[in-house]
mmCIF file of C-alpha atoms in Angstrom:
data_model
loop_
_atom_site.group_PDB
_atom_site.id
_atom_site.type_symbol
_atom_site.label_atom_id
_atom_site.label_comp_id
_atom_site.label_asym_id
_atom_site.label_seq_id
_atom_site.Cartn_x
_atom_site.Cartn_y
_atom_site.Cartn_z
ATOM 1 C CA GLN A 1 -186.421 39.778 83.781
ATOM 2 C CA VAL A 2 -185.252 36.707 81.916
ATOM 3 C CA GLN A 3 -188.040 35.031 79.948
ATOM 4 C CA LEU A 4 -188.014 32.034 77.663
ATOM 5 C CA VAL A 5 -191.270 31.600 75.758
ATOM 6 C CA GLN A 6 -191.751 28.398 73.818
ATOM 7 C CA SER A 7 -194.106 27.579 70.981
ATOM 8 C CA GLY A 8 -197.340 25.711 71.574
ATOM 9 C CA SER A 9 -198.244 22.053 71.732
ATOM 10 C CA GLU A 10 -197.923 19.904 68.634
ATOM 11 C CA LEU A 11 -199.724 16.754 67.505
ATOM 12 C CA LYS A 12 -197.826 14.882 64.814
ATOM 13 C CA LYS A 13 -197.956 11.555 63.028
ATOM 14 C CA PRO A 14 -195.023 9.155 63.053
ATOM 15 C CA GLY A 15 -192.509 10.038 60.369
ATOM 16 C CA ALA A 16 -193.346 13.740 60.377
ATOM 17 C CA SER A 17 -191.113 16.538 61.634
ATOM 18 C CA VAL A 18 -191.664 19.184 64.285
ATOM 19 C CA ASN A 19 -189.994 22.500 64.988
ATOM 20 C CA ILE A 20 -190.090 23.991 68.490
ATOM 21 C CA SER A 21 -189.087 27.582 69.151
ATOM 22 C CA CYS A 22 -187.760 29.212 72.305
ATOM 23 C CA LYS A 23 -187.787 33.016 72.264
ATOM 24 C CA ALA A 24 -185.554 34.708 74.811
ATOM 25 C CA SER A 25 -185.969 38.158 76.308
ATOM 26 C CA GLY A 26 -184.631 40.165 79.215
ATOM 27 C CA TYR A 27 -180.959 39.486 78.539
ATOM 28 C CA SER A 28 -178.389 39.487 75.766
ATOM 29 C CA PHE A 29 -179.141 36.285 73.842
ATOM 30 C CA SER A 30 -175.594 35.609 72.698
ATOM 31 C CA ASP A 31 -174.155 35.877 76.217
ATOM 32 C CA TYR A 32 -175.545 32.521 77.351
ATOM 33 C CA THR A 33 -175.759 29.060 75.876
ATOM 34 C CA MET A 34 -179.105 27.345 75.431
ATOM 35 C CA ASN A 35 -179.858 23.809 76.556
ATOM 36 C CA TRP A 36 -182.656 21.467 75.597
ATOM 37 C CA VAL A 37 -184.220 19.020 78.065
ATOM 38 C CA ARG A 38 -186.774 16.278 77.476
ATOM 39 C CA GLN A 39 -189.382 14.974 79.912
ATOM 40 C CA ALA A 40 -191.309 11.933 78.764
ATOM 41 C CA PRO A 41 -194.794 11.401 80.278
ATOM 42 C CA GLY A 42 -194.507 10.660 83.988
ATOM 43 C CA GLN A 43 -190.719 10.566 83.785
ATOM 44 C CA GLY A 44 -187.784 12.649 84.936
ATOM 45 C CA LEU A 45 -185.614 15.206 83.183
ATOM 46 C CA GLU A 46 -183.199 14.203 80.421
ATOM 47 C CA TRP A 47 -180.568 16.618 79.121
ATOM 48 C CA MET A 48 -180.484 16.575 75.327
ATOM 49 C CA GLY A 49 -177.603 18.920 74.622
ATOM 50 C CA TRP A 50 -176.821 22.564 74.065
ATOM 51 C CA ILE A 51 -176.075 25.157 71.448
ATOM 52 C CA ASN A 52 -173.457 27.886 71.558
ATOM 53 C CA THR A 53 -175.425 31.069 70.874
ATOM 54 C CA ASN A 54 -172.297 32.839 69.627
ATOM 55 C CA THR A 55 -171.116 30.315 67.063
ATOM 56 C CA GLY A 56 -174.282 28.301 66.500
ATOM 57 C CA ASN A 57 -172.323 25.140 67.220
ATOM 58 C CA PRO A 58 -174.579 22.419 68.684
ATOM 59 C CA THR A 59 -173.567 19.571 70.986
ATOM 60 C CA TYR A 60 -175.868 16.579 71.339
ATOM 61 C CA ALA A 61 -176.042 14.111 74.186
ATOM 62 C CA GLN A 62 -175.902 10.423 73.391
ATOM 63 C CA GLY A 63 -179.308 9.309 72.232
ATOM 64 C CA PHE A 64 -180.061 12.644 70.614
ATOM 65 C CA THR A 65 -177.866 12.466 67.542
ATOM 66 C CA GLY A 66 -179.165 12.164 64.008
ATOM 67 C CA ARG A 67 -182.843 13.119 64.297
ATOM 68 C CA PHE A 68 -182.508 16.124 66.613
ATOM 69 C CA VAL A 69 -181.296 19.485 65.343
ATOM 70 C CA PHE A 70 -180.549 22.601 67.384
ATOM 71 C CA SER A 71 -180.438 25.939 65.581
ATOM 72 C CA LEU A 72 -180.676 29.657 66.192
ATOM 73 C CA ASP A 73 -181.980 32.900 64.761
ATOM 74 C CA THR A 74 -180.016 35.460 66.717
ATOM 75 C CA SER A 75 -181.813 38.331 64.956
ATOM 76 C CA VAL A 76 -184.941 37.433 66.932
ATOM 77 C CA SER A 77 -183.193 35.911 69.984
ATOM 78 C CA THR A 78 -184.719 32.522 69.317
ATOM 79 C CA ALA A 79 -183.449 28.971 69.598
ATOM 80 C CA TYR A 80 -185.038 26.073 67.769
ATOM 81 C CA LEU A 81 -185.299 22.346 68.247
ATOM 82 C CA GLN A 82 -186.243 20.319 65.202
ATOM 83 C CA ILE A 83 -187.061 16.648 65.476
ATOM 84 C CA ILE A 84 -187.261 14.732 62.206
ATOM 85 C CA SER A 85 -188.727 11.300 61.429
ATOM 86 C CA LEU A 86 -190.807 11.422 64.619
ATOM 87 C CA LYS A 87 -191.443 8.230 66.554
ATOM 88 C CA THR A 88 -194.142 7.552 69.126
ATOM 89 C CA GLU A 89 -191.441 7.440 71.801
ATOM 90 C CA ASP A 90 -190.625 11.100 71.052
ATOM 91 C CA THR A 91 -193.870 12.017 72.823
ATOM 92 C CA ALA A 92 -192.689 14.293 75.608
ATOM 93 C CA VAL A 93 -192.488 17.831 76.914
ATOM 94 C CA TYR A 94 -189.431 19.605 75.569
ATOM 95 C CA TYR A 95 -187.884 22.478 77.510
ATOM 96 C CA CYS A 96 -185.293 25.067 76.629
ATOM 97 C CA ALA A 97 -183.127 26.185 79.542
ATOM 98 C CA ARG A 98 -180.640 29.033 79.586
ATOM 99 C CA ASP A 99 -176.920 28.639 80.246
ATOM 100 C CA SER A 100 -174.719 25.778 81.337
ATOM 101 C CA GLN A 101 -176.397 25.550 84.753
ATOM 102 C CA SER A 102 -179.973 25.839 83.423
ATOM 103 C CA SER A 103 -180.815 28.902 85.479
ATOM 104 C CA SER A 104 -184.044 29.779 83.636
ATOM 105 C CA TRP A 105 -186.497 27.531 81.808
ATOM 106 C CA GLY A 106 -189.169 27.900 79.185
ATOM 107 C CA GLN A 107 -192.710 26.769 79.915
ATOM 108 C CA GLY A 108 -192.254 23.607 77.879
ATOM 109 C CA THR A 109 -193.716 22.351 74.608
ATOM 110 C CA LEU A 110 -195.727 19.146 74.538
ATOM 111 C CA VAL A 111 -195.107 17.071 71.433
ATOM 112 C CA THR A 112 -197.495 14.180 70.943
ATOM 113 C CA VAL A 113 -196.663 11.629 68.256
ATOM 114 C CA SER A 114 -199.568 9.379 67.397
ATOM 115 C CA SER A 115 -201.061 7.783 64.333
ATOM 116 C CA ASP B 1 -171.578 9.822 82.074
ATOM 117 C CA VAL B 2 -171.905 10.926 85.694
ATOM 118 C CA VAL B 3 -174.679 9.063 87.461
ATOM 119 C CA MET B 4 -176.722 11.083 89.950
ATOM 120 C CA THR B 5 -178.615 9.052 92.558
ATOM 121 C CA GLN B 6 -181.305 10.663 94.692
ATOM 122 C CA SER B 7 -182.921 9.313 97.833
ATOM 123 C CA PRO B 8 -185.581 8.915 98.859
ATOM 124 C CA LEU B 9 -187.612 8.833 95.657
ATOM 125 C CA SER B 10 -190.796 9.536 97.603
ATOM 126 C CA LEU B 11 -190.966 11.775 100.659
ATOM 127 C CA PRO B 12 -194.267 12.211 102.529
ATOM 128 C CA VAL B 13 -193.912 15.077 104.985
ATOM 129 C CA THR B 14 -196.058 16.807 107.570
ATOM 130 C CA LEU B 15 -196.715 20.508 107.067
ATOM 131 C CA GLY B 16 -194.311 22.560 109.133
ATOM 132 C CA GLN B 17 -191.841 19.713 109.532
ATOM 133 C CA PRO B 18 -188.380 19.521 107.950
ATOM 134 C CA ALA B 19 -187.509 17.481 104.868
ATOM 135 C CA SER B 20 -184.208 16.334 103.439
ATOM 136 C CA ILE B 21 -183.250 14.920 100.048
ATOM 137 C CA SER B 22 -179.909 13.297 99.287
ATOM 138 C CA CYS B 23 -178.115 13.383 95.947
ATOM 139 C CA ARG B 24 -174.961 11.383 95.291
ATOM 140 C CA SER B 25 -172.756 11.375 92.212
ATOM 141 C CA ASN B 26 -170.415 8.613 91.082
ATOM 142 C CA GLN B 27 -167.678 11.141 90.323
ATOM 143 C CA SER B 28 -166.512 14.227 92.139
ATOM 144 C CA LEU B 29 -168.316 17.383 91.035
ATOM 145 C CA LEU B 30 -165.389 19.621 91.949
ATOM 146 C CA HIS B 31 -164.509 21.495 88.754
ATOM 147 C CA SER B 32 -160.967 22.428 87.802
ATOM 148 C CA ASP B 33 -161.983 26.077 88.312
ATOM 149 C CA GLY B 34 -162.512 25.371 92.009
ATOM 150 C CA ASN B 35 -166.306 25.463 91.906
ATOM 151 C CA THR B 36 -168.702 22.581 92.500
ATOM 152 C CA TYR B 37 -171.587 22.762 90.063
ATOM 153 C CA LEU B 38 -174.447 21.027 91.783
ATOM 154 C CA ASN B 39 -177.921 22.429 91.170
ATOM 155 C CA TRP B 40 -181.328 21.706 92.671
ATOM 156 C CA PHE B 41 -184.588 22.182 90.786
ATOM 157 C CA GLN B 42 -188.202 22.204 91.918
ATOM 158 C CA GLN B 43 -190.979 21.104 89.565
ATOM 159 C CA ARG B 44 -194.451 21.826 90.888
ATOM 160 C CA PRO B 45 -197.375 19.893 89.367
ATOM 161 C CA GLY B 46 -198.043 21.063 85.821
ATOM 162 C CA GLN B 47 -195.160 23.536 85.825
ATOM 163 C CA SER B 48 -191.728 23.720 84.290
ATOM 164 C CA PRO B 49 -188.678 23.179 86.503
ATOM 165 C CA ARG B 50 -187.350 26.122 88.479
ATOM 166 C CA ARG B 51 -183.825 26.284 89.790
ATOM 167 C CA LEU B 52 -183.656 26.721 93.567
ATOM 168 C CA ILE B 53 -179.978 26.198 94.378
ATOM 169 C CA TYR B 54 -176.753 26.472 92.355
ATOM 170 C CA LYS B 55 -173.130 25.781 93.236
ATOM 171 C CA VAL B 56 -174.253 23.478 96.058
ATOM 172 C CA SER B 57 -175.608 26.094 98.441
ATOM 173 C CA LYS B 58 -176.408 29.388 96.687
ATOM 174 C CA ARG B 59 -180.102 30.219 96.573
ATOM 175 C CA ASP B 60 -181.544 31.687 93.401
ATOM 176 C CA SER B 61 -183.319 35.025 93.597
ATOM 177 C CA GLY B 62 -186.763 34.762 95.157
ATOM 178 C CA VAL B 63 -186.198 31.328 96.673
ATOM 179 C CA PRO B 64 -187.424 31.208 100.282
ATOM 180 C CA ASP B 65 -184.712 30.806 102.880
ATOM 181 C CA ARG B 66 -186.345 27.623 104.187
ATOM 182 C CA PHE B 67 -184.536 25.926 101.272
ATOM 183 C CA SER B 68 -180.861 25.214 101.798
ATOM 184 C CA GLY B 69 -178.229 23.148 100.046
ATOM 185 C CA SER B 70 -175.062 21.596 101.372
ATOM 186 C CA GLY B 71 -172.417 19.040 100.526
ATOM 187 C CA SER B 72 -169.182 18.565 98.660
ATOM 188 C CA GLY B 73 -167.437 16.178 96.322
ATOM 189 C CA THR B 74 -169.982 13.464 95.626
ATOM 190 C CA ASP B 75 -172.485 13.871 98.448
ATOM 191 C CA PHE B 76 -175.119 16.615 98.532
ATOM 192 C CA THR B 77 -178.306 17.463 100.416
ATOM 193 C CA LEU B 78 -181.308 19.707 99.889
ATOM 194 C CA LYS B 79 -183.139 20.640 103.073
ATOM 195 C CA ILE B 80 -186.495 22.303 103.582
ATOM 196 C CA SER B 81 -186.613 23.621 107.140
ATOM 197 C CA ARG B 82 -190.422 23.735 107.405
ATOM 198 C CA VAL B 83 -192.442 22.274 104.571
ATOM 199 C CA GLU B 84 -195.296 24.364 103.223
ATOM 200 C CA ALA B 85 -198.141 23.263 100.959
ATOM 201 C CA GLU B 86 -196.587 25.047 97.965
ATOM 202 C CA ASP B 87 -193.470 22.855 98.254
ATOM 203 C CA VAL B 88 -195.319 19.818 96.895
ATOM 204 C CA GLY B 89 -193.796 18.493 93.691
ATOM 205 C CA PHE B 90 -190.676 16.864 92.350
ATOM 206 C CA TYR B 91 -187.135 17.863 93.190
ATOM 207 C CA TYR B 92 -184.176 17.092 90.942
ATOM 208 C CA CYS B 93 -180.460 17.494 91.388
ATOM 209 C CA MET B 94 -178.337 18.134 88.307
ATOM 210 C CA GLN B 95 -174.576 18.161 87.973
ATOM 211 C CA GLY B 96 -173.153 20.983 85.890
ATOM 212 C CA THR B 97 -169.470 20.056 86.130
ATOM 213 C CA HIS B 98 -169.131 17.304 83.547
ATOM 214 C CA TRP B 99 -170.487 16.800 80.022
ATOM 215 C CA PRO B 100 -173.104 15.631 79.414
ATOM 216 C CA ARG B 101 -175.131 17.231 82.170
ATOM 217 C CA THR B 102 -177.063 14.635 84.133
ATOM 218 C CA PHE B 103 -180.054 14.735 86.478
ATOM 219 C CA GLY B 104 -181.044 12.628 89.424
ATOM 220 C CA GLN B 105 -184.191 10.497 89.108
ATOM 221 C CA GLY B 106 -186.281 12.998 91.041
ATOM 222 C CA THR B 107 -187.842 12.954 94.517
ATOM 223 C CA LYS B 108 -191.577 13.362 94.943
ATOM 224 C CA VAL B 109 -192.457 15.497 97.952
ATOM 225 C CA GLU B 110 -196.043 15.188 99.143
ATOM 226 C CA ILE B 111 -197.981 16.157 102.226
ATOM 227 C CA LYS B 112 -198.941 13.373 104.639
#
């Protein structure tokens, strides 16, 4: 069955960087795009963008350009989200979700940014 | 961007009674390929979202048949025929026709 397993919670200081992984199994990784979704504390879901798992080409939603980087390691069927120059407002749970209709989701990674 | 508007935002329901959530978009979600990409997600407390419905009315595998989706164009509805305790949580619609993808604000379903 399709599984997306994300890396564990992170506690970071403002200005630091964080790298979140999303390891896929149960399907051919390159057959489906991967999306990233943010959920701030007590808030709804916000689509951040997606990455083409064939070409590695990322597309970022408005508000997620510059400090957010999507990447892949297809050899281990894993997608990554890197956030650089962290701000306190980046505190959120970050989800990976498979394909353009988000049919399957990872368990989420809580990133807490605090001094 | 397409704006998705859900109502109500809070829905107290009695166990065993029906529930209905509306989702409206400010643009048609009919894709040029003839499909309408409107999805519904359930997020139980402390869990990640789970897709229940895709293409307006198709249930995902393992989703109980008490959940149904309907609608077309810009007006969509998720119905729960008889609410059970495990249905408590937030429900989100998401349009998958236009870029960027956009979600509704979410509807909190709770037991009266």
